[in-house]
Structures are given as structure tokens and as C-alpha cells.
């Protein structure tokens, strides 16, 4: 919450943010304390480094989740090992420092290839259009970061939650028109009416009456009453697909 992104707020000397509760609480996230060097937490450093290297050996790219919350010296160490295992590994970063110069510092220090930006965080078509034409999202001057505007991320609300189910297609069309790569997460293309919680959701796709592939685990017989959605909000493409599944 408004701390300098380059400082590790988990350090004991940093303003006691946990004691004062001056931090954003994510129920599915545990903040790890790496310390100043591997000697402070050797198991943690080795475990996370081995995990990242394993991913780099399997995939062509890695994503730095919450890169702004991970100390730079830790990310630099892990990525150096990743590049030893896969010299051509592409590095994406979910990086929200709130400052363009700080973004560039992370890019220079870590060798980030592309930043992830979220279309679902835009409040209006004008806001989305403005960001798509901005230098960070769409410009390509020499040395610029490559943007990757995503339609949605795993912790975003779905179009049905934030706007309307019908918004999914035009939102995707606008993002697809940008001069950058684009992507989405499972659930956006399926028109989930709600983002299943990674903390509290305990149902499985093979459970009776559970449609994981469509509409956030609601059966056609029960509709959307369990999620509190008014029936009038579901028509058009949703209604047609609903009838096919029923």
C-alpha cells in the first residue's frame, strides 16, 4: 500500500506493516521472508530456485507473479539460474509499481521481456482505448517494454461480475486490435459468472451437478440463484448455450 516497490516490506526494520496492518491482505497468498542473502533462508532460496528452474526446463516462458512484491535481489538470483537452464526463456512480469521509471528499473535489472496489463481493470471503453494507445501498451520506441494486455487474470472479476456477460466479446475485440500479444485465463472464454475462489471453493468438476467448464459450477437445473444473479442478466449467447447444455 504505497510503499516503495524496491524496498522489501517484509524486512523487520520496515515500518512494522504487519503489526499496523498497513498492507493489502490476499487470502490465497503467503508473504515469504527471503532475507538479504541465501544464508538467511537457505532452504527457501534453494526450493524456489529449483522450482523456477524446473518450470523453465518445461516451458518456453515464465511469469513473475507480483514482481513488485518480490525483492529485486531475490528475483535476480532466481532468473540467473533460470537463464542458465534455458537461455532463451521469455520472462513476463506482473509488475505494478505505479511509476514508469521504477518499471524500467525492474526491466533493466531483471531483463524482463514483457509486462502484463489488464483490460478488466479499465473502468470504461474510453479508459481502455486510452491505455491501448499509450506508449506503455502500444508504442514501440527503441528500448520500450513490450506490453501483453490480458483480457483477464486469475484474481480478476469476470465480465459478468464487473460489467455484463455480453462485454466479454467486445472487450476481447478491442484488446485483439492492439499492437501487442494478448491472452486470457480459463473462465473468461467460458463466460463464468463468478471467479471461483482458490481459497474457499471445494467442489470438483466431476461432482454431481457441477459444471466446471461453464458458468462457475452451476447446473442448468439450478440456474444462477446460488450466485445471486438476476435471471434478466443472462440472455443472448448465455441463454443459447444454456439451452444447448440443458
PDB file of C-alpha atoms in Angstrom:
ATOM      1  CA  UNK A   1       0.000   0.000   0.000  1.00  0.00           C
ATOM      2  CA  UNK A   2       2.011   2.918  -1.382  1.00  0.00           C
ATOM      3  CA  UNK A   3       5.391   1.594  -0.233  1.00  0.00           C
ATOM      4  CA  UNK A   4       8.487   1.994  -2.465  1.00  0.00           C
ATOM      5  CA  UNK A   5       8.440  -1.055  -4.723  1.00  0.00           C
ATOM      6  CA  UNK A   6      12.201  -1.516  -4.491  1.00  0.00           C
ATOM      7  CA  UNK A   7      12.090  -1.946  -0.701  1.00  0.00           C
ATOM      8  CA  UNK A   8      11.259  -5.253   0.983  1.00  0.00           C
ATOM      9  CA  UNK A   9       8.373  -4.521   3.355  1.00  0.00           C
ATOM     10  CA  UNK A  10       8.816  -7.958   4.943  1.00  0.00           C
ATOM     11  CA  UNK A  11      12.088  -6.829   6.494  1.00  0.00           C
ATOM     12  CA  UNK A  12      11.851  -6.455  10.306  1.00  0.00           C
ATOM     13  CA  UNK A  13      13.106  -2.880  10.080  1.00  0.00           C
ATOM     14  CA  UNK A  14      10.474  -1.704   7.601  1.00  0.00           C
ATOM     15  CA  UNK A  15       7.798   0.289   9.486  1.00  0.00           C
ATOM     16  CA  UNK A  16       6.115  -2.759  11.055  1.00  0.00           C
ATOM     17  CA  UNK A  17       3.469  -3.035   8.328  1.00  0.00           C
ATOM     18  CA  UNK A  18       2.176  -6.341   9.682  1.00  0.00           C
ATOM     19  CA  UNK A  19       1.734  -5.001  13.205  1.00  0.00           C
ATOM     20  CA  UNK A  20      -0.018  -1.883  11.900  1.00  0.00           C
ATOM     21  CA  UNK A  21      -1.969  -3.870   9.287  1.00  0.00           C
ATOM     22  CA  UNK A  22      -0.755  -1.450   6.621  1.00  0.00           C
ATOM     23  CA  UNK A  23      -0.850  -3.961   3.794  1.00  0.00           C
ATOM     24  CA  UNK A  24      -3.264  -5.449   1.296  1.00  0.00           C
ATOM     25  CA  UNK A  25      -4.326  -8.887   2.503  1.00  0.00           C
ATOM     26  CA  UNK A  26      -4.627 -11.610  -0.138  1.00  0.00           C
ATOM     27  CA  UNK A  27      -6.217 -14.709   1.339  1.00  0.00           C
ATOM     28  CA  UNK A  28      -4.515 -17.004  -1.189  1.00  0.00           C
ATOM     29  CA  UNK A  29      -1.010 -15.583  -0.728  1.00  0.00           C
ATOM     30  CA  UNK A  30       1.713 -16.063   1.860  1.00  0.00           C
ATOM     31  CA  UNK A  31       4.457 -13.431   2.002  1.00  0.00           C
ATOM     32  CA  UNK A  32       7.836 -15.128   2.270  1.00  0.00           C
ATOM     33  CA  UNK A  33      10.838 -13.620   4.016  1.00  0.00           C
ATOM     34  CA  UNK A  34      13.989 -14.265   1.998  1.00  0.00           C
ATOM     35  CA  UNK A  35      16.337 -12.011   3.913  1.00  0.00           C
ATOM     36  CA  UNK A  36      19.331 -10.257   2.417  1.00  0.00           C
ATOM     37  CA  UNK A  37      21.073 -13.358   1.070  1.00  0.00           C
ATOM     38  CA  UNK A  38      20.757 -17.125   0.744  1.00  0.00           C
ATOM     39  CA  UNK A  39      22.415 -17.561   4.144  1.00  0.00           C
ATOM     40  CA  UNK A  40      19.336 -16.011   5.811  1.00  0.00           C
ATOM     41  CA  UNK A  41      16.964 -18.694   4.455  1.00  0.00           C
ATOM     42  CA  UNK A  42      18.890 -21.370   2.509  1.00  0.00           C
ATOM     43  CA  UNK A  43      16.001 -23.831   2.213  1.00  0.00           C
ATOM     44  CA  UNK A  44      13.627 -21.189   0.840  1.00  0.00           C
ATOM     45  CA  UNK A  45      16.137 -19.841  -1.670  1.00  0.00           C
ATOM     46  CA  UNK A  46      17.040 -23.326  -2.923  1.00  0.00           C
ATOM     47  CA  UNK A  47      13.455 -24.578  -3.032  1.00  0.00           C
ATOM     48  CA  UNK A  48      12.089 -21.619  -5.005  1.00  0.00           C
ATOM     49  CA  UNK A  49      15.110 -21.554  -7.316  1.00  0.00           C
ATOM     50  CA  UNK A  50      14.728 -25.267  -8.090  1.00  0.00           C
ATOM     51  CA  UNK A  51      11.018 -24.728  -8.754  1.00  0.00           C
ATOM     52  CA  UNK A  52      11.655 -21.861 -11.181  1.00  0.00           C
ATOM     53  CA  UNK A  53      14.416 -23.773 -12.974  1.00  0.00           C
ATOM     54  CA  UNK A  54      12.106 -26.773 -13.317  1.00  0.00           C
ATOM     55  CA  UNK A  55       9.441 -24.610 -14.947  1.00  0.00           C
ATOM     56  CA  UNK A  56      11.988 -23.072 -17.321  1.00  0.00           C
ATOM     57  CA  UNK A  57      13.051 -26.541 -18.470  1.00  0.00           C
ATOM     58  CA  UNK A  58       9.447 -27.443 -19.307  1.00  0.00           C
ATOM     59  CA  UNK A  59       8.069 -24.186 -20.729  1.00  0.00           C
ATOM     60  CA  UNK A  60       9.346 -21.530 -23.114  1.00  0.00           C
ATOM     61  CA  UNK A  61       8.424 -18.683 -20.750  1.00  0.00           C
ATOM     62  CA  UNK A  62       7.919 -17.871 -17.080  1.00  0.00           C
ATOM     63  CA  UNK A  63       5.760 -15.284 -15.373  1.00  0.00           C
ATOM     64  CA  UNK A  64       6.865 -13.297 -12.334  1.00  0.00           C
ATOM     65  CA  UNK A  65       3.701 -13.076 -10.263  1.00  0.00           C
ATOM     66  CA  UNK A  66       3.574  -9.951  -8.089  1.00  0.00           C
ATOM     67  CA  UNK A  67       7.044  -8.981  -9.262  1.00  0.00           C
ATOM     68  CA  UNK A  68       6.715  -5.692  -7.391  1.00  0.00           C
ATOM     69  CA  UNK A  69       6.388  -7.587  -4.083  1.00  0.00           C
ATOM     70  CA  UNK A  70       9.467  -9.755  -4.564  1.00  0.00           C
ATOM     71  CA  UNK A  71      12.836  -8.263  -3.554  1.00  0.00           C
ATOM     72  CA  UNK A  72      14.936  -7.444  -6.597  1.00  0.00           C
ATOM     73  CA  UNK A  73      17.980  -9.334  -5.356  1.00  0.00           C
ATOM     74  CA  UNK A  74      15.871 -12.477  -4.982  1.00  0.00           C
ATOM     75  CA  UNK A  75      14.354 -12.226  -8.462  1.00  0.00           C
ATOM     76  CA  UNK A  76      17.769 -11.517  -9.954  1.00  0.00           C
ATOM     77  CA  UNK A  77      19.238 -14.639  -8.323  1.00  0.00           C
ATOM     78  CA  UNK A  78      16.370 -16.897  -9.425  1.00  0.00           C
ATOM     79  CA  UNK A  79      16.325 -15.579 -13.000  1.00  0.00           C
ATOM     80  CA  UNK A  80      20.073 -16.035 -13.342  1.00  0.00           C
ATOM     81  CA  UNK A  81      19.594 -19.742 -12.617  1.00  0.00           C
ATOM     82  CA  UNK A  82      16.583 -19.879 -14.932  1.00  0.00           C
ATOM     83  CA  UNK A  83      18.625 -18.489 -17.814  1.00  0.00           C
ATOM     84  CA  UNK A  84      21.404 -20.973 -17.159  1.00  0.00           C
ATOM     85  CA  UNK A  85      18.861 -23.762 -17.628  1.00  0.00           C
ATOM     86  CA  UNK A  86      17.060 -22.093 -20.552  1.00  0.00           C
ATOM     87  CA  UNK A  87      18.970 -19.212 -22.174  1.00  0.00           C
ATOM     88  CA  UNK A  88      16.018 -18.406 -24.447  1.00  0.00           C
ATOM     89  CA  UNK A  89      13.402 -18.288 -21.677  1.00  0.00           C
ATOM     90  CA  UNK A  90      10.939 -15.415 -22.152  1.00  0.00           C
ATOM     91  CA  UNK A  91      10.191 -13.506 -18.938  1.00  0.00           C
ATOM     92  CA  UNK A  92       6.757 -11.973 -18.359  1.00  0.00           C
ATOM     93  CA  UNK A  93       6.172  -9.813 -15.297  1.00  0.00           C
ATOM     94  CA  UNK A  94       3.043  -8.827 -13.417  1.00  0.00           C
ATOM     95  CA  UNK A  95       4.537  -5.525 -12.345  1.00  0.00           C
ATOM     96  CA  UNK A  96       2.524  -2.667 -10.837  1.00  0.00           C
ATOM     97  CA  UNK A  97       4.879  -0.194  -9.203  1.00  0.00           C
ATOM     98  CA  UNK A  98       2.810   2.883 -10.046  1.00  0.00           C
ATOM     99  CA  UNK A  99       5.865   4.569 -11.520  1.00  0.00           C
ATOM    100  CA  UNK A 100       7.181   4.239 -15.067  1.00  0.00           C
ATOM    101  CA  UNK A 101      10.789   4.847 -14.029  1.00  0.00           C
ATOM    102  CA  UNK A 102      10.546   2.083 -11.429  1.00  0.00           C
ATOM    103  CA  UNK A 103       9.086  -0.243 -14.060  1.00  0.00           C
ATOM    104  CA  UNK A 104      12.134   0.483 -16.214  1.00  0.00           C
ATOM    105  CA  UNK A 105      14.432  -0.206 -13.254  1.00  0.00           C
ATOM    106  CA  UNK A 106      12.900  -3.657 -12.843  1.00  0.00           C
ATOM    107  CA  UNK A 107      13.161  -4.253 -16.587  1.00  0.00           C
ATOM    108  CA  UNK A 108      16.833  -3.298 -16.698  1.00  0.00           C
ATOM    109  CA  UNK A 109      17.740  -5.224 -13.545  1.00  0.00           C
ATOM    110  CA  UNK A 110      15.867  -8.438 -14.328  1.00  0.00           C
ATOM    111  CA  UNK A 111      15.859  -8.404 -18.129  1.00  0.00           C
ATOM    112  CA  UNK A 112      12.062  -8.522 -18.329  1.00  0.00           C
ATOM    113  CA  UNK A 113      10.767  -9.120 -21.855  1.00  0.00           C
ATOM    114  CA  UNK A 114       7.148  -8.055 -21.399  1.00  0.00           C
ATOM    115  CA  UNK A 115       4.785  -6.549 -18.833  1.00  0.00           C
ATOM    116  CA  UNK A 116       1.265  -7.802 -18.210  1.00  0.00           C
ATOM    117  CA  UNK A 117      -1.570  -5.269 -18.234  1.00  0.00           C
ATOM    118  CA  UNK A 118      -5.252  -5.977 -17.514  1.00  0.00           C
ATOM    119  CA  UNK A 119      -8.160  -4.946 -19.711  1.00  0.00           C
ATOM    120  CA  UNK A 120     -10.661  -5.860 -16.976  1.00  0.00           C
ATOM    121  CA  UNK A 121      -9.186  -3.173 -14.720  1.00  0.00           C
ATOM    122  CA  UNK A 122     -10.339  -0.443 -17.103  1.00  0.00           C
ATOM    123  CA  UNK A 123     -13.471   1.389 -15.976  1.00  0.00           C
ATOM    124  CA  UNK A 124     -14.838   2.410 -19.386  1.00  0.00           C
ATOM    125  CA  UNK A 125     -14.266   1.992 -23.141  1.00  0.00           C
ATOM    126  CA  UNK A 126     -12.559   5.387 -23.098  1.00  0.00           C
ATOM    127  CA  UNK A 127     -10.193   4.220 -20.350  1.00  0.00           C
ATOM    128  CA  UNK A 128      -9.369   1.031 -22.256  1.00  0.00           C
ATOM    129  CA  UNK A 129      -8.838   2.923 -25.508  1.00  0.00           C
ATOM    130  CA  UNK A 130      -6.598   5.461 -23.782  1.00  0.00           C
ATOM    131  CA  UNK A 131      -4.385   2.743 -22.321  1.00  0.00           C
ATOM    132  CA  UNK A 132      -4.179   0.865 -25.603  1.00  0.00           C
ATOM    133  CA  UNK A 133      -2.835   3.945 -27.358  1.00  0.00           C
ATOM    134  CA  UNK A 134      -0.417   4.868 -24.568  1.00  0.00           C
ATOM    135  CA  UNK A 135       3.331   4.323 -25.093  1.00  0.00           C
ATOM    136  CA  UNK A 136       3.434   1.606 -22.419  1.00  0.00           C
ATOM    137  CA  UNK A 137       0.715  -0.516 -24.035  1.00  0.00           C
ATOM    138  CA  UNK A 138       1.018   0.175 -27.722  1.00  0.00           C
ATOM    139  CA  UNK A 139       4.078   2.282 -28.541  1.00  0.00           C
ATOM    140  CA  UNK A 140       7.332   0.805 -29.739  1.00  0.00           C
ATOM    141  CA  UNK A 141      10.132   3.339 -29.387  1.00  0.00           C
ATOM    142  CA  UNK A 142      13.666   1.992 -29.115  1.00  0.00           C
ATOM    143  CA  UNK A 143      14.154   0.277 -25.757  1.00  0.00           C
ATOM    144  CA  UNK A 144      10.446   0.226 -24.885  1.00  0.00           C
ATOM    145  CA  UNK A 145       8.898  -2.578 -22.864  1.00  0.00           C
ATOM    146  CA  UNK A 146       6.713  -4.993 -24.792  1.00  0.00           C
ATOM    147  CA  UNK A 147       3.151  -4.917 -23.411  1.00  0.00           C
ATOM    148  CA  UNK A 148       0.977  -8.001 -23.077  1.00  0.00           C
ATOM    149  CA  UNK A 149      -2.572  -6.744 -22.393  1.00  0.00           C
ATOM    150  CA  UNK A 150      -4.508  -9.624 -20.866  1.00  0.00           C
ATOM    151  CA  UNK A 151      -8.280  -9.822 -21.015  1.00  0.00           C
ATOM    152  CA  UNK A 152      -8.437 -11.217 -17.515  1.00  0.00           C
ATOM    153  CA  UNK A 153      -6.201 -12.704 -14.832  1.00  0.00           C
ATOM    154  CA  UNK A 154      -6.736 -15.386 -12.239  1.00  0.00           C
ATOM    155  CA  UNK A 155      -7.570 -12.893  -9.482  1.00  0.00           C
ATOM    156  CA  UNK A 156      -9.750 -10.547 -11.572  1.00  0.00           C
ATOM    157  CA  UNK A 157     -13.523 -10.408 -11.502  1.00  0.00           C
ATOM    158  CA  UNK A 158     -15.238 -11.859 -14.553  1.00  0.00           C
ATOM    159  CA  UNK A 159     -17.076  -9.621 -17.073  1.00  0.00           C
ATOM    160  CA  UNK A 160     -20.366 -10.804 -15.562  1.00  0.00           C
ATOM    161  CA  UNK A 161     -19.257  -9.645 -12.112  1.00  0.00           C
ATOM    162  CA  UNK A 162     -17.734  -6.328 -13.068  1.00  0.00           C
ATOM    163  CA  UNK A 163     -19.752  -5.333 -16.145  1.00  0.00           C
ATOM    164  CA  UNK A 164     -22.004  -7.738 -18.059  1.00  0.00           C
ATOM    165  CA  UNK A 165     -21.532 -11.139 -19.735  1.00  0.00           C
ATOM    166  CA  UNK A 166     -22.037  -9.551 -23.155  1.00  0.00           C
ATOM    167  CA  UNK A 167     -18.997  -7.365 -22.530  1.00  0.00           C
ATOM    168  CA  UNK A 168     -16.621 -10.315 -22.915  1.00  0.00           C
ATOM    169  CA  UNK A 169     -16.663 -10.302 -26.732  1.00  0.00           C
ATOM    170  CA  UNK A 170     -16.274  -6.547 -27.430  1.00  0.00           C
ATOM    171  CA  UNK A 171     -13.655  -6.304 -24.688  1.00  0.00           C
ATOM    172  CA  UNK A 172     -11.701  -9.112 -26.359  1.00  0.00           C
ATOM    173  CA  UNK A 173     -12.102  -7.459 -29.771  1.00  0.00           C
ATOM    174  CA  UNK A 174     -10.619  -4.167 -28.569  1.00  0.00           C
ATOM    175  CA  UNK A 175      -7.669  -5.900 -26.921  1.00  0.00           C
ATOM    176  CA  UNK A 176      -7.097  -8.012 -30.046  1.00  0.00           C
ATOM    177  CA  UNK A 177      -6.817  -4.800 -32.078  1.00  0.00           C
ATOM    178  CA  UNK A 178      -3.838  -3.618 -30.035  1.00  0.00           C
ATOM    179  CA  UNK A 179      -0.318  -3.913 -31.411  1.00  0.00           C
ATOM    180  CA  UNK A 180       0.730  -6.458 -28.803  1.00  0.00           C
ATOM    181  CA  UNK A 181       0.270 -10.050 -27.729  1.00  0.00           C
ATOM    182  CA  UNK A 182      -2.890 -10.831 -25.772  1.00  0.00           C
ATOM    183  CA  UNK A 183      -4.214 -13.629 -23.610  1.00  0.00           C
ATOM    184  CA  UNK A 184      -6.910 -14.675 -21.157  1.00  0.00           C
ATOM    185  CA  UNK A 185      -7.426 -17.165 -18.350  1.00  0.00           C
ATOM    186  CA  UNK A 186      -9.727 -20.160 -18.067  1.00  0.00           C
ATOM    187  CA  UNK A 187     -13.211 -18.918 -17.298  1.00  0.00           C
ATOM    188  CA  UNK A 188     -13.174 -15.754 -19.389  1.00  0.00           C
ATOM    189  CA  UNK A 189     -13.832 -17.608 -22.650  1.00  0.00           C
ATOM    190  CA  UNK A 190     -16.334 -19.855 -20.857  1.00  0.00           C
ATOM    191  CA  UNK A 191     -18.289 -16.816 -19.603  1.00  0.00           C
ATOM    192  CA  UNK A 192     -18.052 -17.780 -15.942  1.00  0.00           C
ATOM    193  CA  UNK A 193     -20.465 -15.544 -13.985  1.00  0.00           C
ATOM    194  CA  UNK A 194     -18.099 -15.512 -10.995  1.00  0.00           C
ATOM    195  CA  UNK A 195     -14.431 -16.131 -10.315  1.00  0.00           C
ATOM    196  CA  UNK A 196     -14.165 -19.372  -8.302  1.00  0.00           C
ATOM    197  CA  UNK A 197     -12.282 -18.775  -5.080  1.00  0.00           C
ATOM    198  CA  UNK A 198      -8.949 -20.570  -4.845  1.00  0.00           C
ATOM    199  CA  UNK A 199      -9.365 -20.464  -1.057  1.00  0.00           C
ATOM    200  CA  UNK A 200     -12.948 -21.484  -0.305  1.00  0.00           C
ATOM    201  CA  UNK A 201     -14.059 -23.457  -3.387  1.00  0.00           C
ATOM    202  CA  UNK A 202     -14.034 -27.159  -2.589  1.00  0.00           C
ATOM    203  CA  UNK A 203     -16.170 -28.622  -5.406  1.00  0.00           C
ATOM    204  CA  UNK A 204     -14.689 -30.570  -8.288  1.00  0.00           C
ATOM    205  CA  UNK A 205     -15.711 -30.721 -11.950  1.00  0.00           C
ATOM    206  CA  UNK A 206     -16.642 -34.373 -11.591  1.00  0.00           C
ATOM    207  CA  UNK A 207     -19.106 -33.712  -8.731  1.00  0.00           C
ATOM    208  CA  UNK A 208     -22.801 -34.283  -9.456  1.00  0.00           C
ATOM    209  CA  UNK A 209     -24.492 -31.161 -10.813  1.00  0.00           C
ATOM    210  CA  UNK A 210     -21.194 -29.314 -11.127  1.00  0.00           C
ATOM    211  CA  UNK A 211     -20.325 -27.737 -14.490  1.00  0.00           C
ATOM    212  CA  UNK A 212     -16.742 -26.581 -14.098  1.00  0.00           C
ATOM    213  CA  UNK A 213     -16.443 -25.836 -17.785  1.00  0.00           C
ATOM    214  CA  UNK A 214     -19.407 -23.474 -17.773  1.00  0.00           C
ATOM    215  CA  UNK A 215     -20.737 -20.765 -15.557  1.00  0.00           C
ATOM    216  CA  UNK A 216     -18.915 -21.290 -12.291  1.00  0.00           C
ATOM    217  CA  UNK A 217     -20.193 -24.688 -11.177  1.00  0.00           C
ATOM    218  CA  UNK A 218     -23.932 -24.009 -11.624  1.00  0.00           C
ATOM    219  CA  UNK A 219     -26.089 -26.787 -13.004  1.00  0.00           C
ATOM    220  CA  UNK A 220     -28.652 -25.933 -15.733  1.00  0.00           C
ATOM    221  CA  UNK A 221     -31.451 -27.048 -13.429  1.00  0.00           C
ATOM    222  CA  UNK A 222     -30.487 -24.662 -10.617  1.00  0.00           C
ATOM    223  CA  UNK A 223     -29.569 -21.732 -12.813  1.00  0.00           C
ATOM    224  CA  UNK A 224     -27.686 -18.898 -11.149  1.00  0.00           C
ATOM    225  CA  UNK A 225     -29.654 -18.465  -7.943  1.00  0.00           C
ATOM    226  CA  UNK A 226     -26.793 -19.721  -5.792  1.00  0.00           C
ATOM    227  CA  UNK A 227     -24.614 -16.891  -7.046  1.00  0.00           C
ATOM    228  CA  UNK A 228     -27.254 -14.221  -6.607  1.00  0.00           C
ATOM    229  CA  UNK A 229     -27.524 -13.208 -10.257  1.00  0.00           C
ATOM    230  CA  UNK A 230     -30.834 -11.864 -11.574  1.00  0.00           C
ATOM    231  CA  UNK A 231     -32.282 -14.017 -14.407  1.00  0.00           C
ATOM    232  CA  UNK A 232     -32.566 -10.986 -16.704  1.00  0.00           C
ATOM    233  CA  UNK A 233     -28.771 -10.687 -16.761  1.00  0.00           C
ATOM    234  CA  UNK A 234     -28.458 -13.955 -18.657  1.00  0.00           C
ATOM    235  CA  UNK A 235     -29.739 -13.850 -22.211  1.00  0.00           C
ATOM    236  CA  UNK A 236     -28.368 -13.877 -25.736  1.00  0.00           C
ATOM    237  CA  UNK A 237     -25.224 -16.038 -26.014  1.00  0.00           C
ATOM    238  CA  UNK A 238     -25.501 -17.293 -22.451  1.00  0.00           C
ATOM    239  CA  UNK A 239     -29.138 -18.282 -22.832  1.00  0.00           C
ATOM    240  CA  UNK A 240     -28.473 -20.029 -26.155  1.00  0.00           C
ATOM    241  CA  UNK A 241     -25.569 -22.012 -24.789  1.00  0.00           C
ATOM    242  CA  UNK A 242     -27.557 -22.766 -21.658  1.00  0.00           C
ATOM    243  CA  UNK A 243     -30.341 -24.297 -23.720  1.00  0.00           C
ATOM    244  CA  UNK A 244     -27.863 -26.435 -25.672  1.00  0.00           C
ATOM    245  CA  UNK A 245     -26.343 -27.819 -22.473  1.00  0.00           C
ATOM    246  CA  UNK A 246     -29.736 -28.411 -20.872  1.00  0.00           C
TER     247      UNK A 246
END
